[in-house]
Structures are given as C-alpha cells and as structure tokens.
Short mmCIF file of C-alpha atoms in Angstrom, two decimals:
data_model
loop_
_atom_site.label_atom_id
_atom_site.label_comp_id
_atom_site.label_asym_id
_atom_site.label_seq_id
_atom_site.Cartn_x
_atom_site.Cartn_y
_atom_site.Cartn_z
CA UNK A 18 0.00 0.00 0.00
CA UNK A 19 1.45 3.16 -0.86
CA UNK A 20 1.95 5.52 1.93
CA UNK A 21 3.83 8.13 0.70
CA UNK A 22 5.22 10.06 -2.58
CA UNK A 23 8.45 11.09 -3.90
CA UNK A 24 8.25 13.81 -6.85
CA UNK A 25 10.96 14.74 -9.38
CA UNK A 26 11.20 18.82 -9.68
CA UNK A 27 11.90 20.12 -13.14
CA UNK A 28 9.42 18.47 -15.57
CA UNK A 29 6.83 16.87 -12.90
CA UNK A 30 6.00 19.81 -10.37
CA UNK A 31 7.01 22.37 -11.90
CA UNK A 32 8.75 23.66 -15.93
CA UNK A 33 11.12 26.29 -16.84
CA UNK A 34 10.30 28.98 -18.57
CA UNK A 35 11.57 28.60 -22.49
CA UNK A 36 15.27 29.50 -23.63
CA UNK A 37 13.74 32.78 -24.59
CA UNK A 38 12.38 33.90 -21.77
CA UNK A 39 15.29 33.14 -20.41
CA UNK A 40 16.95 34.85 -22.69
CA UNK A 41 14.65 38.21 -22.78
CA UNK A 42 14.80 37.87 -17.71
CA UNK A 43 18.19 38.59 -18.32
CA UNK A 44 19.23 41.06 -20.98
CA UNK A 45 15.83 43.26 -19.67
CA UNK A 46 17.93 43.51 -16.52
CA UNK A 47 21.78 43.17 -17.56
CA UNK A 48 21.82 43.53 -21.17
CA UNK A 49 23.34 43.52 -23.65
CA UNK A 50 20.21 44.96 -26.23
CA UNK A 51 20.01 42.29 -29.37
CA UNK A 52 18.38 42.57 -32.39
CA UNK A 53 15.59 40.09 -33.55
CA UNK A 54 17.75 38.56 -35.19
CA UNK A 55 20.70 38.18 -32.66
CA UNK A 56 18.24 37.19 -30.14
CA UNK A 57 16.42 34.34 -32.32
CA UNK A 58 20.22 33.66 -33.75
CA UNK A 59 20.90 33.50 -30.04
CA UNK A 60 18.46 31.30 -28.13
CA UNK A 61 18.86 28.46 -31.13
CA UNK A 62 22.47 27.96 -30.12
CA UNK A 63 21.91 27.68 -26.72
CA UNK A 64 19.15 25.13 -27.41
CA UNK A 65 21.47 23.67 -29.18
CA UNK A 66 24.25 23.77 -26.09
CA UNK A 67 21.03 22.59 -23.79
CA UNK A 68 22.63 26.20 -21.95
CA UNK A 69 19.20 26.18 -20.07
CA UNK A 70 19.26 23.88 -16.62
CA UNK A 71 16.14 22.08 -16.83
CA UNK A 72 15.36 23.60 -20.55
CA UNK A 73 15.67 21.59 -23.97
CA UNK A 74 18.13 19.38 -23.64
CA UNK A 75 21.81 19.69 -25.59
CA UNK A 76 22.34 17.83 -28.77
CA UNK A 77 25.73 18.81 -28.51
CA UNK A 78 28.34 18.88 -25.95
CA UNK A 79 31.84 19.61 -26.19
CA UNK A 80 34.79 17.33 -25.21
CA UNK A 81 36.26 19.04 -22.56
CA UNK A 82 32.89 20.13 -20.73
CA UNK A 83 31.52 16.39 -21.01
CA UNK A 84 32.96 15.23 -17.50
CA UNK A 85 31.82 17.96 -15.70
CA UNK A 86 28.17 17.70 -17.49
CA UNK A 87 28.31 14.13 -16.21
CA UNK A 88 28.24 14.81 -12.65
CA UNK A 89 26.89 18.21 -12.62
CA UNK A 90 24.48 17.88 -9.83
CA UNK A 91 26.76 16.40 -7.53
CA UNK A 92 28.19 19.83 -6.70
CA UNK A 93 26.61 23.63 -7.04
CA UNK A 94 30.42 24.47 -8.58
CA UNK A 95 29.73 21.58 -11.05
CA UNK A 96 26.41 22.59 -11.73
CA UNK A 97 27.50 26.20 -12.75
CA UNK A 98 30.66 24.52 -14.33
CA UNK A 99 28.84 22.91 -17.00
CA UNK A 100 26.21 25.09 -17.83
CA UNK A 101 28.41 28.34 -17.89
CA UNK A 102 30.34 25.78 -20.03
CA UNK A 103 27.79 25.22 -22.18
CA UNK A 104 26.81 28.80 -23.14
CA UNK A 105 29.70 30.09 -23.41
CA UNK A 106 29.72 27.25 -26.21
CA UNK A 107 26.91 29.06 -27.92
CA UNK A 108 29.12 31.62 -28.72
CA UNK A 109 26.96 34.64 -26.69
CA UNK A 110 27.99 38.38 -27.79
CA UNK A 111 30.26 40.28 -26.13
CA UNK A 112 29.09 41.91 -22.86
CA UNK A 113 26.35 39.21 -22.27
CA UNK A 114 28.00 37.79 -18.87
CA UNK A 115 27.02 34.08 -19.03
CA UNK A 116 27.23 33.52 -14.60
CA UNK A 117 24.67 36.41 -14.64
CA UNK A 118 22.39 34.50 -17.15
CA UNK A 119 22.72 31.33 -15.32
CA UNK A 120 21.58 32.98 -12.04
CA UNK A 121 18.14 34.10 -14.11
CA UNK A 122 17.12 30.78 -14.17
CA UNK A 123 17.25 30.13 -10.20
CA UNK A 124 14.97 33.22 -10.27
CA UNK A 125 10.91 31.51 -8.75
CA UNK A 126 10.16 33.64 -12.16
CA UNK A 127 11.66 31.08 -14.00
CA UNK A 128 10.07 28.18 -13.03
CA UNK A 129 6.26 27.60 -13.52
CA UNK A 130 4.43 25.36 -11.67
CA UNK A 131 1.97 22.41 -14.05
CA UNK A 132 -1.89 23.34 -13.54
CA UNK A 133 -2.57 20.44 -11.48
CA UNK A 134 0.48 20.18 -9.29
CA UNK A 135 -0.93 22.81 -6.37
CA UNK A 136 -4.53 20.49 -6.42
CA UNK A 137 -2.63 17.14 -6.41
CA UNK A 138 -0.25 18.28 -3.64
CA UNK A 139 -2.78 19.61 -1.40
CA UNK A 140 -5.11 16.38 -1.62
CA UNK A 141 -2.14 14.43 -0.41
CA UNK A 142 -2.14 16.90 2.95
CA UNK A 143 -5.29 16.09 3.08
CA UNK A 144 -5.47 12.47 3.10
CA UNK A 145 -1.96 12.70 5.12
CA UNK A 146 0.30 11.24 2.73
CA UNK A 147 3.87 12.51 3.17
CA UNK A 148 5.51 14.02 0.31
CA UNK A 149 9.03 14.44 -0.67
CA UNK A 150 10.65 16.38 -3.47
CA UNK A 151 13.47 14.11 -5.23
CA UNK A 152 15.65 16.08 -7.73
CA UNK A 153 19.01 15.90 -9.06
CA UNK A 154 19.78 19.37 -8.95
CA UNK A 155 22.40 21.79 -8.16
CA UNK A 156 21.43 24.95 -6.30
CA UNK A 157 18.70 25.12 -3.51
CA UNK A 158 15.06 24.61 -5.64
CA UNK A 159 13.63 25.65 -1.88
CA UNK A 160 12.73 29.27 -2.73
CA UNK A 161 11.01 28.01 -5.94
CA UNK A 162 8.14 26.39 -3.65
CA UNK A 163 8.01 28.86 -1.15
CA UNK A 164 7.66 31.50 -3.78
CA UNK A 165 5.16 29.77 -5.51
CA UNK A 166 2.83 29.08 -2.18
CA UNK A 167 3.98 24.97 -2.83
CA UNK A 168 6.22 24.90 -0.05
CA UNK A 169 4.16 23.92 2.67
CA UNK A 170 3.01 20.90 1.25
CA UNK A 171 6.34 19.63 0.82
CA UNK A 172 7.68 17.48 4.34
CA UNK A 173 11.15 16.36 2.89
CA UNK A 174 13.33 17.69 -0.10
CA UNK A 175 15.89 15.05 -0.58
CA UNK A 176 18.50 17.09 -3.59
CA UNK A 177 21.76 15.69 -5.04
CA UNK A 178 23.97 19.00 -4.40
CA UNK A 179 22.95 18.26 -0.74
CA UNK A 180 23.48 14.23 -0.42
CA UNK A 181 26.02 13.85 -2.68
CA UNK A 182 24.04 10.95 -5.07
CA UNK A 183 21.90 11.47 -8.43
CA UNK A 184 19.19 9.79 -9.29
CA UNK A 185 19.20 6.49 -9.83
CA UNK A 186 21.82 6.17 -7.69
CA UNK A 187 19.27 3.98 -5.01
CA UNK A 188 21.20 6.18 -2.56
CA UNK A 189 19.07 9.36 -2.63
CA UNK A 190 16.24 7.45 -3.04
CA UNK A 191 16.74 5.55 0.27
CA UNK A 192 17.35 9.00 1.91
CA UNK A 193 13.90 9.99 0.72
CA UNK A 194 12.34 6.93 2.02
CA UNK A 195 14.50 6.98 5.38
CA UNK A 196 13.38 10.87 6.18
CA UNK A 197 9.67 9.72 5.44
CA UNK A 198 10.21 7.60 7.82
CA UNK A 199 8.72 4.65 5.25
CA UNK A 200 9.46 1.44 3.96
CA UNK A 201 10.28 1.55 -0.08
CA UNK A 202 7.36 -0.32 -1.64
CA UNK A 203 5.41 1.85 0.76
CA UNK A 204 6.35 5.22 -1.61
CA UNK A 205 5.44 5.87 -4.97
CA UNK A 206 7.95 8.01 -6.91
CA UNK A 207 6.39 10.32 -9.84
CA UNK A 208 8.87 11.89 -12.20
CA UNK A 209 9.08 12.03 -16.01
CA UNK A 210 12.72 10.31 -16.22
CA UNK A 211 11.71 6.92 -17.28
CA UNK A 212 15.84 6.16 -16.31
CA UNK A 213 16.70 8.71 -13.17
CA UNK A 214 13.26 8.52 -11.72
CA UNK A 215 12.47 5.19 -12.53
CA UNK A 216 15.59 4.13 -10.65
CA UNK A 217 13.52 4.02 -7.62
CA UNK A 218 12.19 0.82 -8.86
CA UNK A 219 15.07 -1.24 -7.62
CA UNK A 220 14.44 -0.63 -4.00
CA UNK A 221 11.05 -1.74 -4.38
CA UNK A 222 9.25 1.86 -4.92
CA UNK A 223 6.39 2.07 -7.63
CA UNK A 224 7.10 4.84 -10.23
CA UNK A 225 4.36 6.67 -12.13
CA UNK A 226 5.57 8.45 -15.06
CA UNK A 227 4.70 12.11 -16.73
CA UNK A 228 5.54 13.30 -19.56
CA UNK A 229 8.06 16.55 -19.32
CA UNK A 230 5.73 18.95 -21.81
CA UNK A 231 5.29 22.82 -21.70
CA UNK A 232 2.96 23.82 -18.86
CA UNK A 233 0.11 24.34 -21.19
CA UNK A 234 0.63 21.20 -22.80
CA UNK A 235 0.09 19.19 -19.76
CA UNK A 236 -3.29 20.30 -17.68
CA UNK A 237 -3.56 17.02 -15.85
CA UNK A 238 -0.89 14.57 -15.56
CA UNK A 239 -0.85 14.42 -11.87
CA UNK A 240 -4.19 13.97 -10.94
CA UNK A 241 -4.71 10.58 -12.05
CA UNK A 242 -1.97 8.96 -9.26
CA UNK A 243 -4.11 9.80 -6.59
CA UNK A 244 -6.21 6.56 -7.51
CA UNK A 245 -3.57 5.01 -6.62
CA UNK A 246 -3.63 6.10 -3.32
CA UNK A 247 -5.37 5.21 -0.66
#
C-alpha cells in the first residue's frame, strides 16, 4: 500500500520557462540589447548547447565540458561549471556575462508550476500522505516552492547537491524513504525520467511516469496517481 510520494522537480512539479524567456529575464535587466535577429540567432544555439538547466536538452556537448556535465548535480560548482560551459559554447555576444544569465534561471520567475500540481499536492495533505521532493539538482530549488505558495506541502526535499548521489543512484532514493520515515514499496515516486526517476524501482518503490511537456501542454498529468492512493 502506498503511503507516501516522492516527486521529481523540473518536468513533474514544476517547468522552466523557455530559452527565450530566459533569454529576454536577463538582458531586460543586464543587457546587452540584441536585435531580432541576434536574439532568435541567439536562443537556437543555446538550445542547441542545452545552456538552459532544466530547458531543452543539448544535442551537442563539447569534449572538454563532457565530465563535468556528467556529474553536474553532484556539486553547485559543477552545476554552474557545465552550464556556464555550455553557453559560453553558444558563442553569446560580447558583454552578455554568461554567470549572470545562469543565475536568471534560479529566479521563482523562472520556473512555472503544471496546472494540477498545487490540487494534487494539497489532496495528499489532506489524506496525510507525506511528500518528498526528489531532484538531481544543483542549487537550492527551496525558494522556488516557497515563492510559488507549494512549499508547505512539501515534508522532505531530498536534492543531489545536498546528499552527494543522483538519481538512480538507489542512494538518494533511500534517503527519501528513510526521512519519510517509510518502507520503499510503501512510496510511490512520480517523475518524467523513465531512467533517473524510474531508478527508484530497484528498492522496491512504484514509479508513475509524466511526460516533461510545456505547462500548457500538460493540464492534468498528476491527478490521475491519486487513484492510486489510498
């Protein structure tokens, strides 16, 4: 019987804003001012870099930025490693400073919660199923929830920069379980990593998938795992 949840951040509760808006957070504030052009020219080779945490992911990554991408949540230094890394790779103009752009995206503004994540989360308070947040991530996601009025119904966030494990390491996901203070097959993990998230399968978890889709793309995916709770 499941007794408890574990959610996945970026793609399941909650989606980044696109590359452009990005984009458009930081040069409003910092500049530099781009043309259309520069600025479509722009956000296409970041895309392309996957520049964005939690944003389109990169069909290309160089040689020498490869190790650090591959542990990149381990460490908020990695984190900002790679993805500096990464648009710097995209070749941004001079003047655009790309440790300024990567702190837009920690910005609450930047992240958008789906429609049905707020409803979903507080029928679990209600029925008194613990929740935990699960990500592999590497900067504090805490504000994000609190700014967003999610925070509350959130009892444990279990993050790689802070246990030193990513998903599907079974590591973090026995921390998760262990702060619930639950057995695994007594917590269901949701995430839309059919690998990271997934992972929590082989400590005996069940795992309900979601798709990772724009925000207004995906109205309901949540809703439907709480027949599957008591």
């Amino acid at each position: 019987m499941t007794k408890g949840v574990m959610f996945d951040f970026s793609g399941t509760l909650f989606r980044v804003v696109s590359t452009a808006r990005w984009l458009d957070a930081h040069t409003a504030a910092a500049g530099p001012a781009l043309t259309d052009r520069e600025r479509a020219e722009l956000v296409a080779r970041l895309e392309e870099f996957g520049a964005l945490p939690g944003g389109v992911a990169p069909r290309r990554i160089p040689a020498d930025v490869q190790e650090a991408w591959d542990v990149r949540d381990l460490s908020a230094e990695l984190h900002r490693s790679a993805y500096t890394a990464l648009a710097r790779a995209a070749e941004p103009p001079a003047g655009l400073d790309v440790d300024a752009l990567y702190d837009t995206h920690m910005a609450p503004a930047s992240w958008q919660p789906y429609p049905d994540a707020e409803p979903t989360l507080r029928e679990l308070r209600r029925r008194g199923v613990p929740v935990a947040v699960v990500s592999n991530i590497g900067w504090d996601l805490r504000p994000v929830f609190r700014a967003h009025g999610l925070d509350e119904l959130v009892d444990v966030y279990v993050l790689s920069v802070e246990v030193g494990a990513q998903k599907p390491d079974p590591v973090i996901f026995e921390a998760a379980c262990a702060r619930l203070g639950l057995a695994p097959a007594d917590v269901l993990m949701v995430g839309d990593d059919r690998t990271c998230d997934g992972g929590a399968t082989a400590l005996g978890c069940a795992f309900h998938p979601v798709d990772h889709l724009p925000v207004d793309r995906r109205p309901a995916a949540l809703a439907p795992l709480l027949d599957l709770l008591p």
